[in-house]
Coordinates of C-alpha atoms in Angstrom, one line a residue:
Chain A
M751 CA 0.6 0.0 0.0
S752 CA 1.2 3.4 -1.2
V753 CA 2.3 5.6 1.3
V754 CA 1.1 9.5 1.2
L755 CA 1.5 12.5 2.7
K756 CA -0.8 15.1 3.2
A757 CA -0.3 19.1 3.4
T758 CA -3.2 22.0 3.4
G759 CA -2.8 25.8 3.4
S760 CA -4.2 28.7 2.5
G761 CA -4.9 31.8 -0.1
S762 CA -6.8 34.9 -1.5
V763 CA -7.2 35.8 -5.1
R764 CA -5.2 38.4 -5.6
F765 CA -7.1 41.1 -8.0
S766 CA -4.2 40.6 -10.5
E767 CA -5.3 37.0 -10.9
V768 CA -8.0 37.3 -12.4
D769 CA -9.2 38.2 -15.9
S770 CA -11.3 40.0 -17.9
L771 CA -14.3 37.3 -17.0
G772 CA -14.1 38.0 -13.7
I773 CA -12.9 35.2 -12.8
V774 CA -8.5 33.5 -11.9
W775 CA -7.3 33.3 -15.5
H776 CA -6.6 29.8 -16.0
G777 CA -3.1 29.8 -15.5
H778 CA -2.4 31.8 -12.4
Y779 CA -4.0 28.5 -10.4
L780 CA -0.3 27.1 -11.3
L781 CA 0.8 29.1 -8.4
Y782 CA -1.4 28.3 -6.0
L783 CA 0.1 24.1 -7.2
E784 CA 3.5 25.6 -6.2
E785 CA 2.1 26.8 -3.2
G786 CA 0.7 24.0 -2.5
R787 CA 4.0 22.4 -3.1
K788 CA 6.0 24.9 -0.6
I789 CA 3.3 24.8 2.2
F790 CA 4.0 21.0 2.7
G791 CA 7.6 21.6 2.0
K792 CA 7.4 23.0 5.1
K793 CA 5.9 20.8 6.4
Y794 CA 7.8 17.8 5.8
N795 CA 11.1 19.6 5.6
F796 CA 10.9 19.2 1.5
D797 CA 11.1 22.4 0.0
Y798 CA 12.7 23.2 -3.4
L799 CA 15.5 24.9 -1.9
D800 CA 15.9 21.2 0.1
I801 CA 16.2 20.2 -2.7
F802 CA 18.6 22.7 -4.3
N803 CA 20.9 22.6 -1.6
S804 CA 20.8 18.3 -1.7
G805 CA 22.5 19.2 -5.9
Y806 CA 19.4 18.3 -7.2
L807 CA 16.7 20.5 -9.4
A808 CA 13.3 18.9 -9.8
P809 CA 12.0 20.3 -13.2
I810 CA 7.9 19.9 -13.3
V811 CA 7.6 17.5 -16.4
H812 CA 3.6 17.6 -16.4
V813 CA 1.1 19.0 -15.3
E814 CA -2.4 18.3 -15.8
C815 CA -5.7 20.2 -14.7
N816 CA -9.1 20.1 -14.3
Y817 CA -11.5 23.0 -14.0
K818 CA -14.4 22.4 -11.6
N819 CA -15.5 26.4 -10.2
P820 CA -14.0 29.0 -10.7
L821 CA -12.7 31.4 -7.7
S822 CA -12.7 35.3 -8.4
Y823 CA -11.5 38.0 -6.8
G824 CA -12.3 38.7 -2.9
D825 CA -12.4 34.5 -2.7
E826 CA -10.0 32.3 -0.7
W827 CA -8.6 29.6 -1.8
S828 CA -7.3 26.7 0.2
I829 CA -5.1 23.8 -0.8
E830 CA -4.2 20.0 0.0
T831 CA -1.5 18.5 -1.0
T832 CA -0.8 14.7 -1.7
Y833 CA 2.2 13.5 -1.6
T834 CA 2.1 9.6 -3.4
D835 CA 4.7 7.3 -3.2
T836 CA 6.4 5.9 -6.3
P837 CA 8.8 3.1 -6.5
A838 CA 10.5 5.7 -9.1
A839 CA 13.2 9.1 -9.3
K840 CA 9.7 10.5 -9.3
L841 CA 7.8 13.3 -7.3
I842 CA 4.2 13.5 -8.0
F843 CA 2.1 15.6 -6.4
Q844 CA -1.4 15.8 -6.9
Y845 CA -3.6 18.8 -5.2
E846 CA -7.9 19.9 -4.2
I847 CA -8.7 23.5 -4.4
T848 CA -11.7 25.2 -3.2
N849 CA -12.9 27.7 -1.5
P850 CA -14.1 27.6 1.8
Q851 CA -17.0 29.4 1.4
T852 CA -19.2 27.8 -1.0
K853 CA -17.2 24.8 0.2
K854 CA -17.2 23.8 -4.0
I855 CA -14.6 22.5 -5.5
V856 CA -12.0 24.7 -7.8
L857 CA -9.5 23.0 -9.2
T858 CA -7.9 19.2 -9.2
A859 CA -4.9 19.2 -10.3
S860 CA -2.3 17.0 -10.5
T861 CA 2.1 18.1 -11.0
T862 CA 4.5 14.9 -11.8
Q863 CA 8.5 16.1 -11.4
V864 CA 11.5 14.4 -12.9
F865 CA 15.3 15.1 -11.1
L866 CA 18.0 17.3 -12.5
R867 CA 21.7 16.4 -11.6
S868 CA 24.1 19.8 -11.3
D869 CA 25.4 19.2 -15.1
R870 CA 21.1 18.9 -15.8
Q871 CA 21.0 15.6 -16.4
I872 CA 18.2 13.3 -15.4
E873 CA 19.1 11.5 -12.9
L874 CA 17.5 7.8 -12.5
N875 CA 18.0 6.2 -9.7
I876 CA 16.5 7.9 -6.6
P877 CA 18.9 10.1 -4.6
G878 CA 20.8 9.7 -2.1
F879 CA 18.8 12.6 -0.1
F880 CA 15.1 11.3 -1.3
S881 CA 15.3 8.2 0.2
E882 CA 16.8 9.8 4.0
W883 CA 13.9 11.6 3.2
K884 CA 11.6 8.9 2.0
K885 CA 13.5 6.9 6.1
K886 CA 12.4 10.2 7.9
Q887 CA 9.2 10.1 7.0
K888 CA 8.7 6.9 7.3
I889 CA 7.7 5.7 4.4
I890 CA 10.8 2.9 3.5
S891 CA 12.1 1.4 5.8
E892 CA 15.2 2.2 8.5
Chain B
M907 CA -11.8 10.6 -40.5
S908 CA -12.2 13.9 -38.7
V909 CA -11.0 17.2 -39.5
V910 CA -7.8 18.7 -38.9
L911 CA -7.4 22.5 -39.2
K912 CA -3.7 23.9 -38.1
A913 CA -1.9 27.5 -37.4
T914 CA 1.5 28.1 -36.7
G915 CA 3.3 30.6 -34.8
S916 CA 6.0 31.6 -32.9
G917 CA 6.8 34.4 -30.1
S918 CA 10.3 35.1 -28.3
V919 CA 10.8 34.1 -24.4
R920 CA 10.8 37.1 -22.3
F921 CA 13.0 37.6 -19.6
S922 CA 10.3 38.2 -16.8
E923 CA 9.3 34.4 -18.1
V924 CA 12.6 33.1 -17.2
D925 CA 13.0 31.6 -13.4
S926 CA 15.7 31.7 -10.9
L927 CA 16.9 28.1 -12.8
G928 CA 17.1 30.5 -16.6
I929 CA 14.2 28.7 -17.8
V930 CA 11.0 29.6 -18.4
W931 CA 9.2 28.7 -15.7
H932 CA 6.4 26.0 -15.9
G933 CA 3.6 27.9 -15.9
H934 CA 4.4 30.8 -18.3
Y935 CA 4.0 28.3 -20.8
L936 CA 0.2 28.9 -20.8
L937 CA 0.7 32.2 -22.1
Y938 CA 2.5 30.3 -25.3
L939 CA -0.5 27.9 -25.6
E940 CA -3.3 31.5 -25.9
E941 CA -0.8 33.4 -27.7
G942 CA -1.2 29.4 -29.4
R943 CA -5.5 29.8 -29.6
K944 CA -5.1 34.0 -31.0
I945 CA -2.7 32.6 -33.7
F946 CA -5.8 29.9 -34.9
G947 CA -8.2 32.5 -34.2
K948 CA -6.8 34.8 -36.9
K949 CA -6.8 32.6 -39.6
Y950 CA -10.1 30.7 -38.5
N951 CA -11.9 33.4 -37.6
F952 CA -12.7 32.5 -34.7
D953 CA -10.5 34.4 -31.6
Y954 CA -11.9 34.7 -27.6
L955 CA -13.9 37.9 -29.0
D956 CA -15.9 36.0 -31.8
I957 CA -16.8 33.7 -29.2
F958 CA -17.7 36.7 -27.1
N959 CA -19.3 38.6 -29.7
S960 CA -21.5 35.8 -29.9
G961 CA -23.3 35.2 -26.9
Y962 CA -21.1 32.7 -25.3
L963 CA -17.4 32.4 -23.0
A964 CA -15.0 29.0 -24.0
P965 CA -13.4 28.9 -20.2
I966 CA -11.3 26.2 -20.4
V967 CA -11.7 23.3 -18.2
H968 CA -9.3 20.9 -18.7
V969 CA -5.4 21.7 -19.2
E970 CA -2.3 19.2 -19.7
C971 CA 1.7 19.9 -20.4
N972 CA 4.1 17.5 -21.5
Y973 CA 7.5 19.6 -20.5
K974 CA 10.5 17.9 -23.1
N975 CA 13.3 21.0 -23.3
P976 CA 13.1 23.9 -21.5
L977 CA 13.5 27.1 -22.9
S978 CA 15.8 30.1 -22.3
Y979 CA 15.7 34.2 -22.1
G980 CA 17.0 34.7 -25.7
D981 CA 15.4 31.6 -26.7
E982 CA 12.6 32.0 -30.5
W983 CA 10.3 29.1 -29.2
S984 CA 7.2 28.2 -32.5
I985 CA 4.2 27.1 -31.8
E986 CA 1.5 24.9 -34.3
T987 CA -1.8 24.6 -32.4
T988 CA -4.2 22.0 -33.9
Y989 CA -8.2 21.5 -34.5
T990 CA -9.5 18.4 -34.5
D991 CA -12.9 18.1 -34.4
T992 CA -15.8 15.9 -32.0
P993 CA -19.6 16.2 -32.3
A994 CA -19.6 17.3 -28.0
A995 CA -20.4 20.8 -26.6
K996 CA -16.2 21.1 -26.7
L997 CA -13.1 23.2 -28.1
I998 CA -10.3 21.1 -27.4
F999 CA -7.3 22.0 -28.5
Q1000 CA -3.1 19.9 -29.2
Y1001 CA -0.5 22.5 -29.3
E1002 CA 3.2 21.6 -29.9
I1003 CA 5.9 24.1 -28.9
T1004 CA 10.1 23.7 -30.9
N1005 CA 12.5 25.7 -29.9
P1006 CA 13.1 26.6 -33.9
Q1007 CA 16.5 26.8 -33.9
T1008 CA 17.7 23.7 -31.5
K1009 CA 14.5 22.0 -33.8
K1010 CA 13.9 19.9 -30.6
I1011 CA 10.5 20.2 -28.8
V1012 CA 9.9 22.0 -25.8
L1013 CA 6.3 21.2 -25.3
T1014 CA 3.6 19.3 -25.5
A1015 CA -0.3 20.2 -24.9
S1016 CA -4.1 20.1 -24.9
T1017 CA -6.9 22.1 -23.8
T1018 CA -10.6 21.5 -23.7
Q1019 CA -12.8 24.2 -23.2
V1020 CA -16.9 24.0 -23.4
F1021 CA -19.1 26.3 -23.6
L1022 CA -21.1 28.6 -21.1
R1023 CA -24.2 30.7 -22.0
S1024 CA -24.7 34.2 -20.5
D1025 CA -26.5 33.6 -17.4
R1026 CA -22.3 31.6 -17.3
Q1027 CA -24.2 27.6 -17.6
I1028 CA -23.3 25.5 -19.1
E1029 CA -24.5 25.0 -23.0
L1030 CA -24.6 21.3 -23.8
N1031 CA -25.2 21.8 -27.5
I1032 CA -23.3 23.1 -30.4
P1033 CA -24.0 26.8 -30.6
G1034 CA -25.7 27.6 -33.7
F1035 CA -22.4 30.1 -34.3
F1036 CA -19.3 26.9 -33.8
S1037 CA -22.1 25.6 -36.0
E1038 CA -21.7 27.7 -38.7
W1039 CA -17.8 28.1 -37.8
K1040 CA -17.8 24.7 -38.6
K1041 CA -19.6 24.7 -41.6
K1042 CA -17.3 27.7 -43.2
Q1043 CA -14.7 25.6 -42.4
K1044 CA -16.1 21.4 -44.1
I1045 CA -16.1 20.7 -41.2
I1046 CA -19.5 19.8 -41.8
S1047 CA -21.9 20.1 -44.5
E1048 CA -24.6 22.6 -45.0
Chain C
M1399 CA -2.0 69.1 9.1
S1400 CA -3.2 66.4 6.7
V1401 CA -4.1 63.1 7.8
V1402 CA -2.7 60.3 7.5
L1403 CA -3.9 57.1 8.1
K1404 CA -1.2 53.5 8.0
A1405 CA -1.3 49.5 7.6
T1406 CA 0.5 47.1 7.8
G1407 CA 0.8 43.4 6.3
S1408 CA 3.4 41.1 4.9
G1409 CA 3.2 38.0 2.3
S1410 CA 6.4 35.5 1.0
V1411 CA 8.6 35.2 -2.1
R1412 CA 6.8 33.0 -4.9
F1413 CA 8.9 30.7 -6.6
S1414 CA 7.6 32.7 -9.9
E1415 CA 7.6 35.9 -8.8
V1416 CA 12.0 35.7 -8.8
D1417 CA 14.3 36.0 -11.9
S1418 CA 16.5 34.3 -13.0
L1419 CA 19.1 36.4 -11.7
G1420 CA 17.6 34.8 -8.5
I1421 CA 15.9 38.1 -7.1
V1422 CA 12.5 39.4 -7.7
W1423 CA 11.9 40.7 -11.0
H1424 CA 11.2 44.1 -10.8
G1425 CA 7.7 44.0 -11.6
H1426 CA 6.3 41.5 -9.3
Y1427 CA 6.6 44.3 -6.8
L1428 CA 3.3 45.6 -8.1
L1429 CA 1.8 42.1 -6.8
Y1430 CA 2.9 43.5 -3.7
L1431 CA 2.0 47.2 -3.8
E1432 CA -1.8 45.7 -4.3
E1433 CA -1.8 43.7 -1.9
G1434 CA -0.5 46.8 -0.1
R1435 CA -4.1 47.9 -0.9
K1436 CA -5.4 44.9 -0.3
I1437 CA -5.0 45.2 3.5
F1438 CA -5.7 49.1 3.7
G1439 CA -9.0 48.5 2.2
K1440 CA -9.9 45.3 4.5
K1441 CA -8.5 47.8 7.6
Y1442 CA -10.5 50.4 6.3
N1443 CA -13.3 49.3 4.6
F1444 CA -11.8 50.7 1.6
D1445 CA -11.5 47.8 -1.2
Y1446 CA -11.2 48.1 -4.5
L1447 CA -14.6 45.4 -4.3
D1448 CA -15.9 48.3 -1.5
I1449 CA -15.5 51.1 -4.9
F1450 CA -16.6 49.7 -7.1
N1451 CA -19.9 48.7 -5.7
S1452 CA -19.7 52.2 -5.1
G1453 CA -20.6 52.9 -8.6
Y1454 CA -17.0 54.3 -9.6
L1455 CA -13.7 52.7 -10.9
A1456 CA -10.4 53.8 -9.4
P1457 CA -7.1 53.4 -12.2
I1458 CA -4.0 54.0 -11.0
V1459 CA -2.9 56.4 -13.5
H1460 CA 1.1 56.7 -11.7
V1461 CA 2.9 54.6 -10.2
E1462 CA 7.0 55.2 -8.5
C1463 CA 9.2 52.5 -7.7
N1464 CA 12.8 52.7 -5.7
Y1465 CA 14.0 49.7 -5.5
K1466 CA 16.6 49.3 -2.8
N1467 CA 17.8 45.9 -1.8
P1468 CA 16.3 42.8 -3.8
L1469 CA 13.8 39.8 -2.5
S1470 CA 15.3 36.2 -3.4
Y1471 CA 12.8 33.2 -3.2
G1472 CA 12.2 31.7 0.9
D1473 CA 12.1 35.7 1.8
E1474 CA 8.9 36.8 3.7
W1475 CA 8.1 41.2 3.3
S1476 CA 6.2 42.9 4.6
I1477 CA 4.1 46.3 3.7
E1478 CA 3.6 49.7 5.4
T1479 CA 0.8 51.8 3.1
T1480 CA 0.4 54.7 3.6
Y1481 CA -2.8 56.8 2.8
T1482 CA -2.1 61.2 2.8
D1483 CA -5.4 62.8 2.2
T1484 CA -5.3 65.4 -1.2
P1485 CA -7.8 68.2 -1.4
A1486 CA -8.3 65.7 -5.1
A1487 CA -10.5 63.3 -5.9
K1488 CA -7.6 61.5 -5.5
L1489 CA -6.9 57.8 -4.2
I1490 CA -2.6 58.7 -3.0
F1491 CA -0.4 55.9 -1.2
Q1492 CA 2.9 55.4 -0.3
Y1493 CA 4.4 52.3 0.8
E1494 CA 7.4 50.8 1.9
I1495 CA 8.9 47.0 1.8
T1496 CA 10.9 45.7 4.0
N1497 CA 12.3 42.3 4.4
P1498 CA 11.6 41.6 7.9
Q1499 CA 14.7 38.9 8.6
T1500 CA 17.3 41.5 7.4
K1501 CA 14.7 45.0 8.8
K1502 CA 16.5 46.4 5.4
I1503 CA 14.5 47.7 3.6
V1504 CA 13.4 46.4 0.1
L1505 CA 11.1 49.5 -1.3
T1506 CA 9.3 52.2 -1.4
A1507 CA 6.7 53.4 -3.4
S1508 CA 3.9 55.2 -4.6
T1509 CA 0.6 55.3 -6.0
T1510 CA -1.7 57.7 -7.7
Q1511 CA -5.5 56.4 -8.2
V1512 CA -8.3 58.2 -10.1
F1513 CA -11.8 58.1 -10.2
L1514 CA -14.2 56.4 -13.2
R1515 CA -18.5 57.1 -13.3
S1516 CA -19.4 54.3 -14.9
D1517 CA -19.2 55.7 -18.2
R1518 CA -15.8 55.7 -17.5
Q1519 CA -15.1 59.1 -17.6
I1520 CA -12.8 60.5 -15.1
E1521 CA -14.2 62.4 -12.1
L1522 CA -13.2 65.4 -10.5
N1523 CA -15.4 66.0 -8.1
I1524 CA -15.1 64.0 -4.5
P1525 CA -17.4 60.6 -4.9
G1526 CA -19.8 61.2 -1.9
F1527 CA -19.7 57.7 -1.2
F1528 CA -15.3 58.6 -0.7
S1529 CA -16.7 61.5 1.3
E1530 CA -18.7 59.3 3.8
W1531 CA -16.0 57.1 4.5
K1532 CA -13.1 60.7 4.7
K1533 CA -16.2 61.3 8.0
K1534 CA -15.9 57.5 9.0
Q1535 CA -11.7 57.7 9.1
K1536 CA -11.8 61.1 11.0
I1537 CA -10.1 63.0 7.7
I1538 CA -13.1 65.3 7.7
S1539 CA -15.4 66.6 10.1
E1540 CA -19.2 65.9 9.3
Chain D
M1212 CA 23.7 68.1 -25.7
S1213 CA 23.6 65.3 -25.2
V1214 CA 23.1 62.2 -27.0
V1215 CA 20.0 60.8 -27.8
L1216 CA 19.1 56.2 -29.3
K1217 CA 15.8 55.5 -30.2
A1218 CA 14.4 51.7 -31.4
T1219 CA 11.0 51.1 -31.5
G1220 CA 8.6 47.8 -31.4
S1221 CA 5.1 46.8 -31.1
G1222 CA 4.0 44.0 -29.4
S1223 CA -0.2 43.1 -28.9
V1224 CA -2.2 42.6 -25.8
R1225 CA -2.8 38.7 -24.2
F1226 CA -5.4 37.9 -23.2
S1227 CA -3.7 37.0 -20.0
E1228 CA -2.9 41.2 -19.5
V1229 CA -5.9 42.3 -18.6
D1230 CA -7.7 42.2 -15.6
S1231 CA -11.3 42.6 -14.6
L1232 CA -12.1 45.9 -16.1
G1233 CA -11.6 45.2 -19.0
I1234 CA -8.2 46.6 -19.4
V1235 CA -4.8 45.7 -19.4
W1236 CA -3.3 45.2 -15.2
H1237 CA -0.8 48.2 -14.6
G1238 CA 1.6 46.4 -13.7
H1239 CA 1.8 44.4 -16.6
Y1240 CA 2.9 47.2 -19.1
L1241 CA 6.5 46.6 -16.6
L1242 CA 6.4 43.1 -19.7
Y1243 CA 6.5 46.2 -22.9
L1244 CA 8.9 47.8 -21.1
E1245 CA 10.8 45.1 -21.1
E1246 CA 10.6 44.5 -24.4
G1247 CA 11.2 48.0 -25.1
R1248 CA 14.6 47.6 -23.1
K1249 CA 15.2 44.4 -25.8
I1250 CA 14.6 46.0 -28.8
F1251 CA 16.9 49.3 -28.3
G1252 CA 19.2 46.1 -27.0
K1253 CA 19.2 44.6 -30.6
K1254 CA 18.7 47.0 -32.9
Y1255 CA 22.1 48.5 -31.2
N1256 CA 23.7 45.5 -29.4
F1257 CA 23.1 45.9 -26.1
D1258 CA 20.7 44.0 -24.4
Y1259 CA 20.6 42.2 -20.6
L1260 CA 22.8 39.1 -22.2
D1261 CA 25.1 41.4 -23.5
I1262 CA 25.2 42.9 -20.3
F1263 CA 25.1 39.4 -18.7
N1264 CA 28.8 38.0 -21.1
S1265 CA 30.4 41.6 -19.6
G1266 CA 30.6 40.2 -16.3
Y1267 CA 28.2 43.1 -15.0
L1268 CA 24.0 43.0 -13.3
A1269 CA 22.0 45.7 -14.4
P1270 CA 19.3 45.6 -12.2
I1271 CA 16.5 47.9 -12.4
V1272 CA 16.6 50.8 -9.6
H1273 CA 13.8 53.3 -10.4
V1274 CA 10.7 52.9 -12.4
E1275 CA 7.9 55.7 -13.1
C1276 CA 4.7 54.7 -14.8
N1277 CA 2.3 57.4 -16.3
Y1278 CA -0.7 56.2 -17.2
K1279 CA -2.9 58.3 -19.7
N1280 CA -5.1 55.7 -22.0
P1281 CA -5.7 51.9 -21.4
L1282 CA -4.8 49.8 -23.9
S1283 CA -8.0 46.5 -24.0
Y1284 CA -8.1 43.1 -25.2
G1285 CA -7.3 43.1 -28.8
D1286 CA -5.3 45.5 -29.4
E1287 CA -2.3 46.5 -30.6
W1288 CA 0.7 48.8 -29.3
S1289 CA 3.5 50.4 -30.0
I1290 CA 6.9 51.5 -27.8
E1291 CA 9.5 53.7 -28.5
T1292 CA 12.4 53.5 -26.3
T1293 CA 14.3 56.3 -26.0
Y1294 CA 18.3 56.2 -24.9
T1295 CA 19.7 59.7 -23.1
D1296 CA 22.7 60.0 -22.2
T1297 CA 23.9 60.7 -18.7
P1298 CA 28.1 60.3 -17.3
A1299 CA 26.9 58.4 -14.4
A1300 CA 27.0 55.0 -14.6
K1301 CA 23.8 54.3 -14.5
L1302 CA 21.4 53.3 -17.5
I1303 CA 18.5 55.6 -18.8
F1304 CA 16.0 55.0 -20.6
Q1305 CA 12.7 56.9 -21.5
Y1306 CA 9.0 54.8 -22.5
E1307 CA 5.9 55.9 -25.0
I1308 CA 3.4 53.4 -25.4
T1309 CA 1.2 53.7 -28.0
N1310 CA -2.3 51.9 -29.5
P1311 CA -1.6 52.4 -33.3
Q1312 CA -5.1 52.4 -33.9
T1313 CA -6.6 55.4 -32.3
K1314 CA -3.1 57.2 -31.8
K1315 CA -3.9 57.7 -28.6
I1316 CA -0.4 57.3 -25.8
V1317 CA -0.9 55.4 -23.5
L1318 CA 2.5 55.8 -21.3
T1319 CA 5.1 57.9 -20.7
A1320 CA 7.1 56.2 -18.4
S1321 CA 11.3 55.9 -17.5
T1322 CA 13.6 53.4 -15.4
T1323 CA 17.2 53.1 -15.3
Q1324 CA 19.3 50.6 -14.2
V1325 CA 23.2 51.0 -12.3
F1326 CA 25.3 48.5 -12.5
L1327 CA 26.1 45.4 -10.3
R1328 CA 29.5 43.8 -10.3
S1329 CA 30.1 39.7 -10.4
D1330 CA 30.7 40.3 -6.0
R1331 CA 26.2 42.1 -6.8
Q1332 CA 28.8 45.2 -5.4
I1333 CA 27.5 48.2 -7.0
E1334 CA 30.1 49.1 -9.2
L1335 CA 30.6 53.1 -9.8
N1336 CA 32.2 53.4 -12.4
I1337 CA 31.4 53.6 -16.0
P1338 CA 32.4 50.1 -17.1
G1339 CA 34.8 49.7 -20.1
F1340 CA 32.3 47.8 -21.6
F1341 CA 30.0 50.3 -21.4
S1342 CA 33.1 52.9 -22.8
E1343 CA 32.9 51.0 -25.0
W1344 CA 29.4 50.5 -26.9
K1345 CA 29.2 54.6 -26.2
K1346 CA 32.2 54.7 -28.3
K1347 CA 31.1 52.4 -30.9
Q1348 CA 27.7 54.2 -30.4
K1349 CA 29.3 58.1 -31.1
I1350 CA 28.1 58.5 -27.7
I1351 CA 31.4 59.9 -26.6
S1352 CA 34.8 60.3 -28.9
E1353 CA 38.0 57.8 -28.8

C-alpha cells in the first residue's frame, strides 16, 4: 500500500490574477499549486531549497489541471497537497483547491517532477537525499 | 475521419518569464498556448472575441502539459496549434512548441474548453455560431 | 496638517516571482503593492470592491518605485501602506516594503488613483461615498 | 547636448494581461517596457545578455509610469524606447507606448538601472564594456 502524505494551506485571490471575465485566469492556478508544494515542503522539510541545496533540481515535466468552479476577486482558497510515493525517481503531487466559503471544489490537479543533477542531466536513480527523506517520513524502512 | 485544422506562430521568451534556474517558469507556457489559440483564431476567424460577441464564453476546463526541453532567455519559440473536431459542444486544441534553433520539442499540450451561455450556465448543445463556423471550415456539411 | 492612515501586512516570495538572477523580478513588486492596498482596504473598509460597488473605478494613473535591496526566493516581506489625504479627487498611497529578517528596506513606492464613473469618464469632484468614508475615518468633519 | 538613441517596436495585448475591468492590468505594462529595452538592445547590441556576458548585472533601481489611456484585449501597442546619455554609471531609458489604431498615448515611463559587479556590489565607475559601447555609438569620442 502506497504511503500518502498531505499538507493543507490557504491563500486569497489577487486582483492581478483575475481576468476580464472576473474570474482567476486559468494559468494562475499554477501559482497556487506552487504554494501547495511550498506548504508541503515546509511541513515535511522538502522545499525547493532543500532539493537545490542537496545538489538537485526538480523541474516539472507534467501538469494536468481539471477546472471545476472558478474563483473570483475577493475569494479565499484552500489547497490540499498530496504526495503519493512511487518507486521511480519522481515526485508526484496531487492537489485539490476548494473555496472554503462555498465548499465547492475549484480545481483538481497533478504535477510530476524529475530530478536533474548539477550537470542538468536526468537522474534515473533515487537521489540519496530523497531516500533519506523517505526514511525520515517512514515511507521506506531504514 | 476527423477534420483537423492547424495554425502556426512564433514568439520569443521574455526576461520576466524566466525563473531562477534560467529557464521559462513552467506556468508561463500557458501564455504561449494562449498565443497559440489567438493565432488559430486569427487564421480561422475564431478568436476569443468572436466567441464572446456571439454571446458565449469558452472557459478552459482541462489543461495538460508535457515538458520536454526548456526554453531560456533569448530563445525563440514556434507553436503549432491543432484543432481536432469532436461532435461534443467542446473545443479541443493540441499544441506543440518547438525551439526553431535547436529543432527540439519544448512542450506538447492540450486544452479543452466548454461553452457557457450569458447566464454562465454550461451549453451542452453545439452553439449556433459554432455550427456556422464548422460549416464555413468544411468541418460539417451545410 | 494632513491626516495619515497606515496599514501593515506581510507575505512571502513565490518561486514564480523570482527571475534568472535569483531575485524578485522588479515588475512583481507591483503585486505586493496591490496586496498593500488590499490590506489597507480591509482595515479601513475601502477595498477595490467597496469602490466598485459604489459605482466607481479607481484606476492607477501613476506608479513610482525605488528599489533598495532585492528579495530572494524563500524571503518574507512586510509592507506598510500609508494613505495621505489630499483635497483632490485622488487616492494617493505610499508604500514601504521591508525584509523582516534583515530589517532592510526593500522598496519604497507610491501610487496615484483617480475615480472613473460608470461611463468611464473621470470624476473630478470627490465622489459621495469617498466623502462619507473620509468622515468615518475622521479625515474630514461631518 | 546629450546624445539620444531611439528604438521602436510593437506587440499585442495578451488575454492574460487584461484584468477584470477589461483593460491591461497596470503592472503588466512593465512587461512591455522590458520588450522596449529588448528591442533597443537588439538594435544597438546592448541587450541584457550583452551586459551579463560582460560580467555585469544591470538591475532596475527606479521605475516611474504615467498611465494615459488603457489598452484592451485585442489591441496592438507600439513602444518607443529612448536612451539619453548621462555621465553617471547608469542606464536611463524613457518609453512611450501608443495605440497605433487610436494614435493615443497609452503610457509614458522611465527606468533607471545601475551596474553591479559579479560580487553584486554596485559599480560607481562606467564599466569598460559600457565605455566601448558608447564609443561605438558615437556617444563619446574615441
